[in-house]
């Protein structure tokens, strides 16, 4: 999508610190980290949010959650103590970038409920 900042990051039109990449997915450090480890995992194809996912995206979502996320948690050293995966969605979810992204946050103890 032409005006989407995360599509531009996926295409390397905007620089980012990439920590993982494959054909379908890219993960990069958040510009304003909220924890010692704060990475965004996104599908390279533009999907606006969880609400825009289609049945054909099941394999892609399974890949992100079953394969990429645990690999990143291990590679980033947060698997032993734990971490949080967050998908902000829509207005009340405070989603600021309209390209589906999974926040992987770790390296400190998280609070509940979130703000
Ligand atoms: P949201 O609020 O939509 O769940 O999360 C968007 C996240 O993207 C925020 O944590 C914000 O810091 C991050 N972000 C916004 N623009 C950029 C950017 O250009 N580069 C990187 N690396 N992160 C960004
Ligand atoms: Zn996009």
Tab-separated table of C-alpha atoms and ligand atoms in Angstrom:
chain	number	residue	atom	x	y	z
A	1	UNK	CA	0.000	0.000	0.000
A	2	UNK	CA	1.526	3.250	-1.190
A	3	UNK	CA	1.090	5.410	1.890
A	4	UNK	CA	1.744	2.763	4.534
A	5	UNK	CA	4.848	3.254	6.666
A	6	UNK	CA	5.187	-0.467	7.475
A	7	UNK	CA	4.857	-1.443	3.799
A	8	UNK	CA	7.727	0.984	3.174
A	9	UNK	CA	9.767	-0.616	5.967
A	10	UNK	CA	9.022	-4.081	4.497
A	11	UNK	CA	10.288	-2.858	1.092
A	12	UNK	CA	13.335	-1.184	2.726
A	13	UNK	CA	12.190	2.210	1.462
A	14	UNK	CA	12.391	3.385	5.081
A	15	UNK	CA	15.320	2.185	7.192
A	16	UNK	CA	14.769	0.033	10.263
A	17	UNK	CA	16.785	-2.316	12.430
A	18	UNK	CA	15.728	-5.697	11.083
A	19	UNK	CA	16.050	-8.643	13.488
A	20	UNK	CA	14.355	-11.305	11.353
A	21	UNK	CA	13.184	-11.639	7.768
A	22	UNK	CA	11.825	-14.306	5.455
A	23	UNK	CA	9.669	-14.313	2.326
A	24	UNK	CA	6.458	-13.474	4.154
A	25	UNK	CA	7.472	-11.719	7.348
A	26	UNK	CA	9.805	-9.009	8.625
A	27	UNK	CA	10.583	-8.112	12.255
A	28	UNK	CA	12.282	-4.880	13.282
A	29	UNK	CA	13.001	-2.874	16.423
A	30	UNK	CA	10.310	-0.418	17.484
A	31	UNK	CA	11.347	3.231	17.051
A	32	UNK	CA	10.113	4.078	20.558
A	33	UNK	CA	10.785	0.964	22.619
A	34	UNK	CA	8.531	0.428	25.633
A	35	UNK	CA	10.702	-2.335	27.069
A	36	UNK	CA	14.356	-3.447	26.784
A	37	UNK	CA	13.208	-5.783	24.002
A	38	UNK	CA	10.528	-4.283	21.743
A	39	UNK	CA	10.220	-5.710	18.272
A	40	UNK	CA	7.417	-5.421	15.713
A	41	UNK	CA	6.604	-8.518	13.658
A	42	UNK	CA	4.617	-7.815	10.490
A	43	UNK	CA	3.408	-9.647	7.421
A	44	UNK	CA	5.112	-8.139	4.372
A	45	UNK	CA	1.788	-7.972	2.574
A	46	UNK	CA	-0.505	-5.172	3.646
A	47	UNK	CA	-3.243	-6.290	6.029
A	48	UNK	CA	-4.875	-3.433	7.935
A	49	UNK	CA	-5.638	-5.260	11.181
A	50	UNK	CA	-6.831	-8.507	12.725
A	51	UNK	CA	-10.287	-7.588	11.410
A	52	UNK	CA	-9.047	-7.627	7.798
A	53	UNK	CA	-7.585	-11.131	7.982
A	54	UNK	CA	-9.022	-13.698	5.558
A	55	UNK	CA	-9.175	-17.477	5.639
A	56	UNK	CA	-6.239	-17.509	3.195
A	57	UNK	CA	-4.093	-15.808	5.867
A	58	UNK	CA	-4.291	-18.755	8.284
A	59	UNK	CA	-0.966	-20.216	7.185
A	60	UNK	CA	0.719	-16.799	7.440
A	61	UNK	CA	-0.666	-16.154	10.936
A	62	UNK	CA	0.296	-19.672	12.009
A	63	UNK	CA	3.795	-19.059	10.678
A	64	UNK	CA	4.108	-15.838	12.699
A	65	UNK	CA	2.764	-17.263	15.962
A	66	UNK	CA	4.013	-20.856	15.802
A	67	UNK	CA	7.416	-20.312	14.201
A	68	UNK	CA	8.626	-16.703	14.046
A	69	UNK	CA	7.526	-15.593	17.524
A	70	UNK	CA	9.131	-18.452	19.501
A	71	UNK	CA	12.293	-18.219	17.388
A	72	UNK	CA	12.548	-14.471	18.022
A	73	UNK	CA	11.868	-14.922	21.751
A	74	UNK	CA	14.786	-17.345	21.914
A	75	UNK	CA	17.081	-15.256	19.692
A	76	UNK	CA	16.325	-12.101	21.699
A	77	UNK	CA	16.834	-13.912	25.008
A	78	UNK	CA	13.367	-13.453	26.501
A	79	UNK	CA	12.084	-17.027	26.272
A	80	UNK	CA	13.254	-18.091	29.730
A	81	UNK	CA	11.658	-15.275	31.729
A	82	UNK	CA	8.726	-14.606	29.410
A	83	UNK	CA	7.452	-11.804	27.271
A	84	UNK	CA	4.264	-10.241	25.949
A	85	UNK	CA	2.746	-10.289	22.461
A	86	UNK	CA	0.357	-7.411	21.791
A	87	UNK	CA	-1.825	-6.672	18.766
A	88	UNK	CA	-3.474	-3.286	19.147
A	89	UNK	CA	-6.593	-3.151	16.984
A	90	UNK	CA	-8.741	-0.199	15.971
A	91	UNK	CA	-9.560	2.964	17.873
A	92	UNK	CA	-10.067	1.591	21.387
A	93	UNK	CA	-7.100	-0.709	20.877
A	94	UNK	CA	-5.015	2.413	20.169
A	95	UNK	CA	-3.717	1.060	16.862
A	96	UNK	CA	-1.699	3.934	15.407
A	97	UNK	CA	-0.250	2.200	12.332
A	98	UNK	CA	-2.881	0.595	10.116
A	99	UNK	CA	-0.753	-2.363	9.037
A	100	UNK	CA	-1.156	-5.466	11.198
A	101	UNK	CA	1.752	-5.805	13.623
A	102	UNK	CA	2.592	-7.953	16.597
A	103	UNK	CA	4.500	-6.190	19.367
A	104	UNK	CA	6.960	-8.538	21.082
A	105	UNK	CA	7.874	-6.940	24.424
A	106	UNK	CA	10.241	-8.348	27.003
A	107	UNK	CA	13.222	-7.821	29.227
A	108	UNK	CA	11.206	-6.431	32.133
A	109	UNK	CA	8.233	-7.449	34.253
A	110	UNK	CA	4.945	-6.408	32.600
A	111	UNK	CA	1.953	-4.916	34.398
A	112	UNK	CA	-1.692	-5.934	34.166
A	113	UNK	CA	-4.089	-4.438	33.238
A	114	UNK	CA	-2.342	-2.598	30.384
A	115	UNK	CA	-2.979	1.143	30.143
B	1	LIG	P1	0.532	0.643	17.444
B	1	LIG	O1	0.332	1.826	18.345
B	1	LIG	O2	-0.109	0.873	16.096
B	1	LIG	O3	0.136	-0.666	18.055
B	1	LIG	O4	2.087	0.506	17.242
B	1	LIG	C1	2.800	1.178	16.271
B	1	LIG	C2	4.250	1.115	16.692
B	1	LIG	O5	5.046	1.437	15.584
B	1	LIG	C3	4.616	2.082	17.818
B	1	LIG	O6	5.146	1.345	18.910
B	1	LIG	C4	5.652	2.995	17.178
B	1	LIG	O7	6.689	3.342	18.055
B	1	LIG	C5	6.146	2.160	16.010
B	1	LIG	N1	6.588	2.930	14.860
B	1	LIG	C6	5.900	3.930	14.264
B	1	LIG	N2	6.595	4.385	13.201
B	1	LIG	C7	7.731	3.652	13.143
B	1	LIG	C8	8.853	3.660	12.252
B	1	LIG	O8	8.940	4.427	11.304
B	1	LIG	N3	9.847	2.757	12.498
B	1	LIG	C9	9.774	1.879	13.538
B	1	LIG	N4	10.803	1.030	13.693
B	1	LIG	N5	8.737	1.840	14.387
B	1	LIG	C10	7.723	2.719	14.190
B	2	LIG	ZN1	1.107	-1.678	4.885
